[in-house]
Every structure is written in structure tokens, then in C-alpha cells.
Amino acid sequence: MFKSKRCAALLIATLSVGLTLNHGGQAISAAPSKPAKPPVVKNVIMLVGDGMGTAQRNAIRLATKGIDGELEMDSMPYSGLIHTNSADPKSFITDSAAAASAIATGVKTYNGAISVDLQGKPVKTILEQAKKAGKATGLVTTAQVTDATPAAFAAHTANRSAQSDIAKQYIEKTKVDVILGGGEDYWYPAGHPGYYPDTAEDAEEGSKGKQGNLVERAKKLGYTYVRTADELKRAKGRKLLGLFANEEMFQKRSEGEGKYNPVVSLPDMTKKAIDVLSKNKKGFFLVVEEEAIDEMSHDNNGSLMIKAGQQFDQAVAVAKRYAKHHPDTLVLVLADHESGGLTIETPGDADESEDSNTLSDENGPFAVAHSKQTFTLNWTTTGHTAAGVPLTAMGPGAKRFAGVYENTHIHDILETLLFGKRER
């Protein structure tokens, strides 16, 4: 009897929390509570593994941590899957320019476009909004600093190939605080080589800037210019330009060839960027890109794709360490698209790439860490694919990135978290 009365009392008490009575004795809903304020996000570190689909992440994980291991980019509390299609009228399969522009602006566009819409009109980027709000901003990459992915966050042009124009926009219009990566050739005019000599084995290398000597221009605008790991380590000040290669900071070639040995590692560039940007009391917005995952996937070079991915994961570790001591920091790890149509398979006697009935190019076998097992990598294309790509997140607001969504949704969530704007 007592138990029944107690249960009834508990039921009435529970209902009374969610209901009130009007004058007619009918139950009505209680007044809705005010919507919760978005989490406070002071800093954003977005790490982009260019071309890094699910298979690339798994190959890097198997080679580094083993079957049951987790990469730094995996051990994050929230995950999502991104649709990558562009709005290009000729092909919905995106390039890096359109994909990064969608993430940076929240607007899909055509392949080759750098943060302009289908009519060629500039669209403000999330990095530009952060700058306007008083935050420090940074771009770090192993590609040319003016390549498509970093460019989409800090420049506007109808054609991604206008890299000297992009460089000029960085320092004169967007005023990015920290710029670290390759691509020295686009900062110096033709006939005026910079610090890194042109290599005979790569005919594409050579100064080709069209906006004068932009390195000297950057110095006049207050940037500290560095060219080596030692110079980067010693650099002081809040405006930093570092160019560490003629073009990319690696040599892209097919399997068994090429080099991935940047003169400054991606983790070191990431740490330096955070050290400089974090001096701003209003926070910062930093984009970090590992380009070699994409380029090695284009060349079906599994060995160097994995090596680049391992360095990328170390850069993720740098970002996570900072975020753990600064809980107002949001860390995102994602890709702009997938490259190579990669699959992971058990090694067999036959190499499928030798079968005239398939389009496969096979690499391996590769050792699975902490195991006697091995795996092979099979590529189905040297181009991009429409495969969805994974995202992992930690920090304030990270749970909003769980689910399956278009790449433009990333921009919209960031606008809400950083500036309180309503999601589209």
C-alpha cells in the first residue's frame, strides 16, 4: 500500500514539472525554457588531410598503431561523414578549390573557384570573419601556401592558378598573421630566384610571380620572413611568413619513387603557428593542411601517402595537446575529398594491377603494426572520387559535427559557435 502511494506521488511530481493547469483545469505545457547558448569557442584549429578518405585513414592507422590501435585523429569524441560534391555544372566530383571554398564560405561553387560563387562573386570566408572579430589567423601547409585549400580561407579568385594574386591578397587584404609552407616561386618575379634553388629534375620549378617581389612587400608590412627550421624556431613577433620550398615541400612521384622529407615538419610548423597566434587575447583561427596525402594518392604512392599521414597525425597531436590545456579550443580533423579510390585488401598471389581487365594499381604489402599480418593498397583512379570523407572533433561544440551532412554545414556550425549566428 505504501509502495503504491509513493509511486503515485512520484508520478504526480514528475508530471507537475512538465505541466501546469490553466483556469479550466486542463493541462497545458509549461513555458518553454530559453534556448541554450552555444558553447564558447575562442580558438579553432582545423586540420585538413587533403584527399584523405576513410581508407587512407585506416591505412595510416594500420601501419602506425595496428589492428586495434587508434590514431590521434581517431581518439576524438565526435565524428561525422561529409558529402563532398561541388556545384560544378560539368562534374559534381569536386576538386580541392571547390571543396575548401564550400567549407570556408558555406556556399558550393564550381571546380577551380577560390571562395567565389557560381557567378564569380566573392563570398566572405569564416577566416575573414574571425579576423574581423579581432582574432589572429593562420595558414599552415606542406603544399604551396597559395594552393587551393589554404587559399579558399583567405582569398577570392575565379581561378585557383592565380597564386601570385592569392599571395598578395594574403598580406594586403586578408592580412593573415601566420603563413607557413611551400610555394616560394609565386612570391618572387620570374628571373629572381629565392632561397631555394630550382631543381633540374623538375622543369616546373622556377620563380613565376606576377605581383613583384612579394617577400619584400611582406617585410615592409611587418612580417618576419623565415626560410629554414632554425630561422622559424628563432622567429619572434606576431606576423610570420615562412616559405620552405619552391613548390610543395615534398617530391610527388609514383610508388617506389619521390620523397617526403620537408625541411620543416608539419608538426613543428603547427606548433609554431599556435605559439604565435595564441598571443592574441581574442583567440585565433588556424587551418593546417597535409597536402602530400592527396598528391601521393594521385600518384598511387601508398608508402609516401602513409608517411605523410603519420606526420599529419603528429600535427593533430600538437593541436590536441594545446586544446587540452585550453578548453575553449575546438579541434576539427577532416578532408576536403577522397583521392585515388583506395581500398585495403589482404595480400594475394596475384597483383590485380597486372590484370588487363581491371583498373587497379596495387601497392604493398605493408606491415600491420604490432602484428605479423600485412595488407595491400589497391587504387582505382589517379583522380578524385565522390566518396564521403570522415570528420572527427573535440572541444566546445564538437558534438554539433556528429552526423552526415554537406561540406557547407561545417561553415554554418562554425559561424554559430564563433559568432552566435543562426545555422542556415
Tab-separated table of C-alpha atoms in Angstrom:
chain	number	residue	atom	x	y	z
A	1	MET	CA	0.000	0.000	0.000
A	2	PHE	CA	2.768	2.394	0.951
A	3	LYS	CA	4.710	1.493	-2.185
A	4	SER	CA	1.700	2.262	-4.415
A	5	LYS	CA	1.134	5.647	-2.774
A	6	ARG	CA	4.801	6.523	-3.141
A	7	CYS	CA	4.792	5.634	-6.849
A	8	ALA	CA	1.673	7.714	-7.398
A	9	ALA	CA	3.221	10.667	-5.608
A	10	LEU	CA	6.360	10.378	-7.702
A	11	LEU	CA	4.313	10.240	-10.902
A	12	ILE	CA	2.347	13.359	-9.941
A	13	ALA	CA	5.538	15.189	-9.026
A	14	THR	CA	7.138	14.219	-12.318
A	15	LEU	CA	4.159	15.349	-14.366
A	16	SER	CA	3.949	18.626	-12.491
A	17	VAL	CA	7.454	19.521	-13.684
A	18	GLY	CA	6.379	19.463	-17.317
A	19	LEU	CA	2.724	20.542	-16.987
A	20	THR	CA	0.711	23.372	-15.443
A	21	LEU	CA	-3.041	23.769	-15.050
A	22	ASN	CA	-4.999	26.555	-16.651
A	23	HIS	CA	-8.133	28.071	-15.052
A	24	GLY	CA	-10.314	25.447	-16.665
A	25	GLY	CA	-8.384	22.634	-15.042
A	26	GLN	CA	-6.863	21.423	-18.320
A	27	ALA	CA	-3.211	20.502	-18.525
A	28	ILE	CA	-1.080	22.705	-20.731
A	29	SER	CA	2.636	22.698	-21.484
A	30	ALA	CA	4.862	24.726	-19.232
A	31	ALA	CA	6.534	27.764	-20.741
A	32	PRO	CA	9.483	26.603	-22.860
A	33	SER	CA	12.897	27.249	-21.432
A	34	LYS	CA	15.205	29.663	-23.191
A	35	PRO	CA	17.419	28.012	-25.816
A	36	ALA	CA	20.841	27.167	-24.501
A	37	LYS	CA	23.614	29.494	-25.556
A	38	PRO	CA	26.164	27.952	-27.911
A	39	PRO	CA	29.399	26.812	-26.288
A	40	VAL	CA	32.092	29.457	-26.008
A	41	VAL	CA	34.682	28.836	-28.742
A	42	LYS	CA	37.685	31.118	-28.568
A	43	ASN	CA	40.059	29.214	-30.838
A	44	VAL	CA	39.582	26.923	-33.841
A	45	ILE	CA	42.248	24.580	-35.198
A	46	MET	CA	41.083	22.928	-38.426
A	47	LEU	CA	43.381	20.186	-39.691
A	48	VAL	CA	42.789	19.074	-43.281
A	49	GLY	CA	44.225	15.838	-44.631
A	50	ASP	CA	43.814	16.670	-48.297
A	51	GLY	CA	42.449	13.672	-50.218
A	52	MET	CA	42.186	11.617	-47.027
A	53	GLY	CA	39.213	9.283	-47.262
A	54	THR	CA	38.259	6.538	-44.837
A	55	ALA	CA	40.626	4.037	-46.480
A	56	GLN	CA	43.582	6.413	-46.243
A	57	ARG	CA	42.886	6.961	-42.541
A	58	ASN	CA	42.661	3.221	-41.958
A	59	ALA	CA	45.857	2.500	-43.893
A	60	ILE	CA	47.708	5.095	-41.826
A	61	ARG	CA	46.228	3.600	-38.652
A	62	LEU	CA	47.116	0.001	-39.523
A	63	ALA	CA	50.694	0.900	-40.406
A	64	THR	CA	51.139	3.092	-37.328
A	65	LYS	CA	49.014	1.692	-34.495
A	66	GLY	CA	47.879	-1.749	-35.640
A	67	ILE	CA	44.538	-3.503	-35.962
A	68	ASP	CA	43.147	-2.388	-32.604
A	69	GLY	CA	45.035	0.890	-32.328
A	70	GLU	CA	43.840	4.453	-32.638
A	71	LEU	CA	45.463	7.421	-34.287
A	72	GLU	CA	45.359	10.820	-32.607
A	73	MET	CA	42.782	11.831	-35.191
A	74	ASP	CA	40.647	8.811	-34.275
A	75	SER	CA	40.667	9.252	-30.498
A	76	MET	CA	38.318	12.220	-30.521
A	77	PRO	CA	34.813	12.107	-29.034
A	78	TYR	CA	32.655	13.056	-32.030
A	79	SER	CA	32.670	12.011	-35.678
A	80	GLY	CA	30.791	12.818	-38.847
A	81	LEU	CA	30.699	11.979	-42.544
A	82	ILE	CA	30.951	14.742	-45.139
A	83	HIS	CA	29.385	14.811	-48.617
A	84	THR	CA	31.920	16.499	-50.902
A	85	ASN	CA	30.151	17.208	-54.205
A	86	SER	CA	30.712	20.582	-55.862
A	87	ALA	CA	28.214	22.702	-57.795
A	88	ASP	CA	30.243	22.463	-60.987
A	89	PRO	CA	27.895	22.110	-63.993
A	90	LYS	CA	30.310	19.757	-65.774
A	91	SER	CA	31.248	17.419	-62.927
A	92	PHE	CA	29.898	17.130	-59.399
A	93	ILE	CA	33.108	15.383	-58.314
A	94	THR	CA	34.925	18.154	-56.535
A	95	ASP	CA	38.425	19.499	-56.690
A	96	SER	CA	40.176	20.964	-53.663
A	97	ALA	CA	39.286	24.537	-54.592
A	98	ALA	CA	35.528	24.000	-54.667
A	99	ALA	CA	35.572	21.727	-51.618
A	100	ALA	CA	37.627	24.083	-49.464
A	101	SER	CA	35.544	27.036	-50.651
A	102	ALA	CA	32.363	25.268	-49.532
A	103	ILE	CA	33.860	24.616	-46.098
A	104	ALA	CA	35.209	28.156	-45.817
A	105	THR	CA	32.135	30.046	-47.068
A	106	GLY	CA	29.114	27.762	-46.731
A	107	VAL	CA	28.439	28.153	-50.465
A	108	LYS	CA	29.054	25.470	-53.090
A	109	THR	CA	30.769	26.580	-56.267
A	110	TYR	CA	32.465	25.330	-59.437
A	111	ASN	CA	35.737	23.420	-59.575
A	112	GLY	CA	38.715	25.750	-59.644
A	113	ALA	CA	36.961	28.585	-57.833
A	114	ILE	CA	38.511	30.140	-54.747
A	115	SER	CA	35.721	31.407	-52.476
A	116	VAL	CA	33.602	32.937	-55.219
A	117	ASP	CA	30.085	31.788	-56.078
A	118	LEU	CA	28.845	30.406	-59.394
A	119	GLN	CA	28.645	33.947	-60.767
A	120	GLY	CA	32.201	34.719	-59.693
A	121	LYS	CA	31.158	36.964	-56.808
A	122	PRO	CA	33.399	36.810	-53.705
A	123	VAL	CA	31.861	35.188	-50.623
A	124	LYS	CA	33.224	36.074	-47.182
A	125	THR	CA	35.076	33.225	-45.508
A	126	ILE	CA	34.975	32.030	-41.921
A	127	LEU	CA	38.642	33.032	-41.522
A	128	GLU	CA	37.852	36.555	-42.717
A	129	GLN	CA	35.019	36.743	-40.207
A	130	ALA	CA	37.389	35.618	-37.460
A	131	LYS	CA	39.856	38.318	-38.484
A	132	LYS	CA	37.128	40.960	-38.439
A	133	ALA	CA	36.200	39.822	-34.922
A	134	GLY	CA	39.742	40.585	-33.794
A	135	LYS	CA	41.120	37.055	-33.804
A	136	ALA	CA	44.535	36.100	-35.131
A	137	THR	CA	44.556	33.912	-38.249
A	138	GLY	CA	46.948	31.389	-39.722
A	139	LEU	CA	47.567	29.065	-42.672
A	140	VAL	CA	49.979	26.122	-42.469
A	141	THR	CA	50.516	23.587	-45.266
A	142	THR	CA	53.047	21.296	-46.903
A	143	ALA	CA	51.733	22.493	-50.280
A	144	GLN	CA	52.339	25.914	-51.737
A	145	VAL	CA	50.870	28.337	-49.188
A	146	THR	CA	48.819	29.717	-52.070
A	147	ASP	CA	47.445	26.323	-53.139
A	148	ALA	CA	43.703	25.725	-53.304
A	149	THR	CA	42.888	24.580	-49.775
A	150	PRO	CA	44.591	27.352	-47.787
A	151	ALA	CA	43.687	29.912	-50.449
A	152	ALA	CA	39.971	29.237	-50.082
A	153	PHE	CA	40.045	30.517	-46.496
A	154	ALA	CA	41.876	33.777	-47.175
A	155	ALA	CA	41.476	34.822	-50.818
A	156	HIS	CA	38.976	35.210	-53.653
A	157	THR	CA	39.677	34.467	-57.307
A	158	ALA	CA	37.868	32.890	-60.227
A	159	ASN	CA	40.815	30.585	-60.953
A	160	ARG	CA	42.922	28.729	-58.394
A	161	SER	CA	46.012	29.020	-60.598
A	162	ALA	CA	46.341	32.759	-59.843
A	163	GLN	CA	48.713	32.012	-56.983
A	164	SER	CA	50.619	35.309	-57.003
A	165	ASP	CA	47.331	37.195	-56.773
A	166	ILE	CA	46.383	34.951	-53.856
A	167	ALA	CA	49.681	35.692	-52.097
A	168	LYS	CA	49.138	39.422	-52.497
A	169	GLN	CA	45.630	39.139	-51.043
A	170	TYR	CA	47.000	37.269	-48.017
A	171	ILE	CA	49.317	40.069	-46.959
A	172	GLU	CA	47.465	43.160	-48.195
A	173	LYS	CA	43.754	42.403	-47.843
A	174	THR	CA	43.080	39.456	-45.560
A	175	LYS	CA	46.233	40.188	-43.530
A	176	VAL	CA	46.759	36.610	-42.401
A	177	ASP	CA	49.038	36.675	-39.354
A	178	VAL	CA	50.938	33.406	-39.856
A	179	ILE	CA	51.658	31.859	-43.276
A	180	LEU	CA	53.878	28.756	-43.339
A	181	GLY	CA	54.522	26.265	-46.151
A	182	GLY	CA	55.958	25.947	-49.639
A	183	GLY	CA	55.491	27.849	-52.883
A	184	GLU	CA	58.325	30.365	-52.816
A	185	ASP	CA	58.163	30.549	-56.630
A	186	TYR	CA	54.918	32.556	-56.550
A	187	TRP	CA	56.325	35.241	-54.245
A	188	TYR	CA	59.288	36.176	-56.475
A	189	PRO	CA	59.077	37.501	-60.061
A	190	ALA	CA	60.494	35.495	-62.949
A	191	GLY	CA	64.267	35.768	-63.154
A	192	HIS	CA	64.632	36.454	-59.439
A	193	PRO	CA	65.081	33.104	-57.692
A	194	GLY	CA	64.543	32.967	-53.982
A	195	TYR	CA	66.334	30.994	-51.289
A	196	TYR	CA	65.621	27.525	-52.709
A	197	PRO	CA	67.416	26.678	-55.987
A	198	ASP	CA	65.439	25.396	-58.931
A	199	THR	CA	65.998	21.666	-59.420
A	200	ALA	CA	66.907	20.329	-62.843
A	201	GLU	CA	64.712	17.259	-62.325
A	202	ASP	CA	61.565	19.374	-62.101
A	203	ALA	CA	61.089	21.656	-65.093
A	204	GLU	CA	58.070	23.322	-63.472
A	205	GLU	CA	60.160	24.879	-60.713
A	206	GLY	CA	61.321	28.460	-61.129
A	207	SER	CA	60.210	31.880	-59.948
A	208	LYS	CA	56.995	32.839	-61.687
A	209	GLY	CA	55.438	35.588	-59.578
A	210	LYS	CA	53.316	38.218	-61.314
A	211	GLN	CA	52.968	40.745	-58.496
A	212	GLY	CA	56.552	41.851	-57.982
A	213	ASN	CA	58.666	40.788	-55.030
A	214	LEU	CA	56.001	39.859	-52.504
A	215	VAL	CA	58.528	38.702	-49.917
A	216	GLU	CA	59.942	42.225	-49.723
A	217	ARG	CA	56.407	43.597	-49.710
A	218	ALA	CA	55.541	41.326	-46.774
A	219	LYS	CA	58.593	42.514	-44.839
A	220	LYS	CA	57.543	46.142	-45.335
A	221	LEU	CA	54.107	45.214	-43.998
A	222	GLY	CA	55.655	43.920	-40.796
A	223	TYR	CA	56.077	40.204	-41.459
A	224	THR	CA	59.097	38.337	-40.156
A	225	TYR	CA	60.310	36.212	-43.082
A	226	VAL	CA	61.924	32.816	-42.438
A	227	ARG	CA	63.308	30.133	-44.761
A	228	THR	CA	64.678	27.345	-42.561
A	229	ALA	CA	63.801	25.349	-39.470
A	230	ASP	CA	66.343	27.283	-37.388
A	231	GLU	CA	65.011	30.643	-38.550
A	232	LEU	CA	61.475	29.524	-37.772
A	233	LYS	CA	62.467	28.411	-34.290
A	234	ARG	CA	64.097	31.769	-33.533
A	235	ALA	CA	61.392	33.939	-35.095
A	236	LYS	CA	59.556	36.383	-32.866
A	237	GLY	CA	56.690	38.782	-33.406
A	238	ARG	CA	53.041	38.281	-34.286
A	239	LYS	CA	53.266	38.329	-38.108
A	240	LEU	CA	55.184	35.484	-39.674
A	241	LEU	CA	55.815	34.364	-43.269
A	242	GLY	CA	57.756	31.153	-43.817
A	243	LEU	CA	58.427	29.701	-47.277
A	244	PHE	CA	60.333	26.417	-47.182
A	245	ALA	CA	60.287	25.112	-50.782
A	246	ASN	CA	59.951	26.219	-54.401
A	247	GLU	CA	56.663	24.392	-54.817
A	248	GLU	CA	55.363	21.645	-52.496
A	249	MET	CA	57.501	20.653	-49.514
A	250	PHE	CA	57.857	17.124	-50.911
A	251	GLN	CA	58.515	15.398	-54.211
A	252	LYS	CA	55.489	13.687	-55.700
A	253	ARG	CA	56.194	10.535	-57.690
A	254	SER	CA	54.738	7.055	-58.177
A	255	GLU	CA	55.268	4.173	-55.726
A	256	GLY	CA	58.932	3.478	-55.054
A	257	GLU	CA	59.972	6.993	-56.051
A	258	GLY	CA	59.589	10.514	-54.713
A	259	LYS	CA	60.450	11.998	-51.331
A	260	TYR	CA	58.575	13.113	-48.258
A	261	ASN	CA	61.092	14.931	-46.085
A	262	PRO	CA	60.003	18.563	-45.555
A	263	VAL	CA	62.753	20.901	-44.337
A	264	VAL	CA	60.347	21.876	-41.554
A	265	SER	CA	57.904	19.215	-40.380
A	266	LEU	CA	54.169	19.804	-40.326
A	267	PRO	CA	54.024	19.234	-36.532
A	268	ASP	CA	56.759	21.851	-35.998
A	269	MET	CA	55.017	24.381	-38.251
A	270	THR	CA	51.754	23.710	-36.433
A	271	LYS	CA	53.320	24.250	-33.015
A	272	LYS	CA	54.991	27.487	-34.081
A	273	ALA	CA	51.759	28.793	-35.575
A	274	ILE	CA	49.858	28.064	-32.362
A	275	ASP	CA	52.604	29.682	-30.268
A	276	VAL	CA	52.374	32.889	-32.309
A	277	LEU	CA	48.606	33.038	-32.772
A	278	SER	CA	47.779	32.247	-29.150
A	279	LYS	CA	49.295	35.581	-28.092
A	280	ASN	CA	46.063	37.193	-29.286
A	281	LYS	CA	43.749	37.531	-26.274
A	282	LYS	CA	40.668	37.323	-28.508
A	283	GLY	CA	41.658	33.922	-29.871
A	284	PHE	CA	42.656	32.558	-33.247
A	285	PHE	CA	41.543	30.606	-36.319
A	286	LEU	CA	44.157	28.251	-37.785
A	287	VAL	CA	43.981	25.994	-40.851
A	288	VAL	CA	46.606	23.231	-41.097
A	289	GLU	CA	46.850	21.099	-44.254
A	290	GLU	CA	48.827	17.997	-45.183
A	291	GLU	CA	48.852	18.114	-48.970
A	292	ALA	CA	51.010	15.039	-49.571
A	293	ILE	CA	48.205	12.625	-48.651
A	294	ASP	CA	46.370	13.896	-51.723
A	295	GLU	CA	49.354	14.163	-54.061
A	296	MET	CA	50.672	10.710	-53.199
A	297	SER	CA	47.176	9.298	-53.665
A	298	HIS	CA	47.078	10.910	-57.118
A	299	ASP	CA	50.326	9.109	-57.922
A	300	ASN	CA	49.099	5.879	-56.259
A	301	ASN	CA	52.089	6.025	-53.935
A	302	GLY	CA	50.940	4.158	-50.848
A	303	SER	CA	54.255	4.259	-48.998
A	304	LEU	CA	54.585	8.031	-49.025
A	305	MET	CA	50.858	8.555	-48.511
A	306	ILE	CA	51.194	6.640	-45.240
A	307	LYS	CA	54.358	8.527	-44.274
A	308	ALA	CA	52.644	11.874	-44.866
A	309	GLY	CA	49.621	10.682	-42.919
A	310	GLN	CA	51.798	9.786	-39.954
A	311	GLN	CA	53.225	13.303	-39.896
A	312	PHE	CA	49.731	14.722	-40.189
A	313	ASP	CA	48.655	12.689	-37.174
A	314	GLN	CA	51.547	14.134	-35.192
A	315	ALA	CA	50.312	17.613	-36.114
A	316	VAL	CA	46.888	16.572	-34.801
A	317	ALA	CA	48.605	15.569	-31.550
A	318	VAL	CA	50.120	19.059	-31.284
A	319	ALA	CA	46.680	20.632	-31.685
A	320	LYS	CA	45.095	18.269	-29.156
A	321	ARG	CA	47.755	18.969	-26.546
A	322	TYR	CA	47.073	22.679	-26.837
A	323	ALA	CA	43.309	22.137	-26.668
A	324	LYS	CA	43.563	20.017	-23.524
A	325	HIS	CA	45.163	22.951	-21.722
A	326	HIS	CA	42.832	25.486	-23.366
A	327	PRO	CA	39.284	24.063	-23.165
A	328	ASP	CA	37.859	26.931	-25.218
A	329	THR	CA	39.618	25.475	-28.290
A	330	LEU	CA	37.729	23.480	-30.939
A	331	VAL	CA	39.790	20.978	-32.938
A	332	LEU	CA	38.475	19.557	-36.221
A	333	VAL	CA	40.184	16.887	-38.337
A	334	LEU	CA	38.717	16.378	-41.795
A	335	ALA	CA	39.338	16.021	-45.514
A	336	ASP	CA	38.163	18.059	-48.462
A	337	HIS	CA	37.610	14.977	-50.661
A	338	GLU	CA	38.954	11.480	-51.333
A	339	SER	CA	41.657	10.765	-53.895
A	340	GLY	CA	42.606	7.530	-55.623
A	341	GLY	CA	39.548	5.366	-54.942
A	342	LEU	CA	41.559	3.448	-52.361
A	343	THR	CA	40.763	0.054	-50.836
A	344	ILE	CA	42.654	-2.048	-48.293
A	345	GLU	CA	42.999	-5.755	-49.053
A	346	THR	CA	44.654	-8.960	-47.903
A	347	PRO	CA	47.821	-9.695	-49.892
A	348	GLY	CA	47.331	-12.364	-52.534
A	349	ASP	CA	49.472	-14.178	-55.029
A	350	ALA	CA	48.216	-12.119	-57.958
A	351	ASP	CA	48.790	-8.390	-58.378
A	352	GLU	CA	45.483	-7.004	-59.674
A	353	SER	CA	47.306	-4.116	-61.333
A	354	GLU	CA	48.715	-6.638	-63.818
A	355	ASP	CA	45.223	-7.793	-64.801
A	356	SER	CA	44.186	-6.103	-68.044
A	357	ASN	CA	40.536	-6.438	-67.016
A	358	THR	CA	40.962	-4.126	-64.003
A	359	LEU	CA	41.996	-0.522	-63.499
A	360	SER	CA	43.646	-1.291	-60.187
A	361	ASP	CA	47.141	-0.208	-59.182
A	362	GLU	CA	48.424	-2.184	-56.215
A	363	ASN	CA	50.968	-1.202	-53.539
A	364	GLY	CA	52.415	-3.315	-50.780
A	365	PRO	CA	52.419	-5.475	-48.852
A	366	PHE	CA	52.695	-3.197	-45.815
A	367	ALA	CA	53.265	-4.418	-42.280
A	368	VAL	CA	50.444	-4.077	-39.761
A	369	ALA	CA	51.982	-2.541	-36.634
A	370	HIS	CA	52.291	-4.885	-33.613
A	371	SER	CA	51.232	-7.832	-35.787
A	372	LYS	CA	52.577	-10.451	-38.161
A	373	GLN	CA	49.860	-9.583	-40.665
A	374	THR	CA	50.219	-7.411	-43.757
A	375	PHE	CA	47.933	-5.537	-46.137
A	376	THR	CA	47.979	-4.214	-49.683
A	377	LEU	CA	46.549	-0.997	-51.086
A	378	ASN	CA	44.561	-1.025	-54.307
A	379	TRP	CA	43.905	2.188	-56.206
A	380	THR	CA	41.134	2.539	-58.780
A	381	THR	CA	41.939	6.008	-60.132
A	382	THR	CA	44.554	8.732	-60.124
A	383	GLY	CA	41.835	11.339	-59.664
A	384	HIS	CA	39.290	12.397	-57.083
A	385	THR	CA	36.167	10.428	-56.174
A	386	ALA	CA	32.728	11.239	-54.771
A	387	ALA	CA	33.304	9.154	-51.641
A	388	GLY	CA	32.258	10.723	-48.366
A	389	VAL	CA	35.095	11.676	-46.033
A	390	PRO	CA	35.317	11.419	-42.241
A	391	LEU	CA	35.498	14.247	-39.718
A	392	THR	CA	36.440	13.970	-36.053
A	393	ALA	CA	36.080	16.721	-33.464
A	394	MET	CA	36.860	17.655	-29.873
A	395	GLY	CA	36.276	20.751	-27.784
A	396	PRO	CA	33.341	23.106	-27.226
A	397	GLY	CA	30.535	22.486	-29.716
A	398	ALA	CA	32.205	19.367	-31.114
A	399	LYS	CA	29.018	17.314	-30.800
A	400	ARG	CA	27.392	19.511	-33.451
A	401	PHE	CA	29.665	17.908	-36.019
A	402	ALA	CA	28.230	14.428	-35.445
A	403	GLY	CA	26.111	13.032	-38.279
A	404	VAL	CA	26.100	13.031	-42.069
A	405	TYR	CA	25.995	16.362	-43.867
A	406	GLU	CA	27.147	18.537	-46.752
A	407	ASN	CA	30.552	20.190	-46.509
A	408	THR	CA	28.870	23.614	-46.319
A	409	HIS	CA	27.416	22.609	-42.943
A	410	ILE	CA	30.879	22.858	-41.379
A	411	HIS	CA	30.982	26.580	-42.119
A	412	ASP	CA	27.480	27.087	-40.764
A	413	ILE	CA	28.239	25.352	-37.468
A	414	LEU	CA	31.424	27.378	-37.057
A	415	GLU	CA	29.523	30.620	-37.639
A	416	THR	CA	27.141	29.669	-34.853
A	417	LEU	CA	29.852	28.610	-32.434
A	418	LEU	CA	32.145	31.569	-33.070
A	419	PHE	CA	29.718	34.397	-33.670
A	420	GLY	CA	26.310	33.196	-32.471
A	421	LYS	CA	24.802	33.259	-35.959
A	422	ARG	CA	21.803	31.052	-36.639
A	423	GLU	CA	22.575	27.976	-38.747
A	424	ARG	CA	21.217	28.092	-42.288
